[in-house]
Amino acid sequence: MHKSKYFMSAAAALVMLAGPACAEDLVFQLKNGTKSVLTHFYSSPVGVEKWEDDVFGDQVLNPGETIEITIADGRRVCEYDMRFEFTEDSDLDTTTDTQNLCELGEYTIDE
């Protein structure tokens, strides 16, 4: 009986330790407030030297549209650099910004 109590206590401690180690997905609404089609959206944690994969994949975000973005990269960071690219015929240049995605509920890219 003593061994089973010890085992249960050890198992409970492991579960409690494992809980905080799990990273949460970062979810927010991205709205295109421009008059141009947003073709690519990249995000990387602040301090990472290279942009990670295009979040949109084959999708685009048309003017006025909103899409739910989920960043599930397994990291436990909040500060992310973001890069937005528009169609070649757009008057808009590539835009970058840095945001705390843990606190961000919605982000609007404007001209």
CSV table of C-alpha atoms in Angstrom, one decimal, residues 15-63:
chain,number,residue,atom,x,y,z
A,15,VAL,CA,1.8,15.8,-14.4
A,16,MET,CA,2.1,19.1,-12.6
A,17,LEU,CA,5.6,19.6,-13.9
A,18,ALA,CA,4.7,18.6,-17.5
A,19,GLY,CA,1.7,21.0,-17.6
A,20,PRO,CA,3.6,24.3,-17.7
A,21,ALA,CA,6.2,23.0,-20.1
A,22,CYS,CA,3.6,22.6,-22.8
A,23,ALA,CA,3.5,25.6,-25.2
A,24,GLU,CA,0.1,27.1,-26.1
A,25,ASP,CA,-0.9,28.0,-29.6
A,26,LEU,CA,-1.0,31.7,-30.4
A,27,VAL,CA,-4.3,32.6,-32.0
A,28,PHE,CA,-5.4,36.0,-33.4
A,29,GLN,CA,-7.5,37.5,-36.1
A,30,LEU,CA,-5.6,39.1,-39.0
A,31,LYS,CA,-7.5,41.7,-41.0
A,32,ASN,CA,-6.4,43.1,-44.3
A,33,GLY,CA,-7.3,46.8,-44.0
A,34,THR,CA,-5.5,47.7,-47.3
A,35,LYS,CA,-6.8,48.0,-50.8
A,36,SER,CA,-4.3,45.3,-52.0
A,37,VAL,CA,-4.2,41.5,-51.8
A,38,LEU,CA,-2.0,40.2,-49.1
A,39,THR,CA,-0.2,37.2,-50.6
A,40,HIS,CA,2.3,36.2,-47.9
A,41,PHE,CA,2.5,36.4,-44.1
A,42,TYR,CA,5.6,35.3,-42.2
A,43,SER,CA,6.3,35.2,-38.5
A,44,SER,CA,9.3,34.4,-36.5
A,45,PRO,CA,10.1,34.9,-32.8
A,46,VAL,CA,12.1,38.0,-32.1
A,47,GLY,CA,15.8,37.3,-32.5
A,48,VAL,CA,15.5,34.5,-35.0
A,49,GLU,CA,17.5,35.5,-38.0
A,50,LYS,CA,15.4,33.8,-40.8
A,51,TRP,CA,11.7,34.1,-41.6
A,52,GLU,CA,9.9,30.8,-41.1
A,53,ASP,CA,7.4,29.3,-43.5
A,54,ASP,CA,4.6,31.4,-45.1
A,55,VAL,CA,1.6,31.1,-42.7
A,56,PHE,CA,-0.8,31.5,-45.6
A,57,GLY,CA,0.5,28.6,-47.7
A,58,ASP,CA,-1.5,28.8,-50.9
A,59,GLN,CA,-4.1,31.2,-49.5
A,60,VAL,CA,-4.3,35.0,-49.9
A,61,LEU,CA,-6.1,37.6,-47.9
A,62,ASN,CA,-8.2,40.0,-50.0
A,63,PRO,CA,-8.9,43.6,-49.0
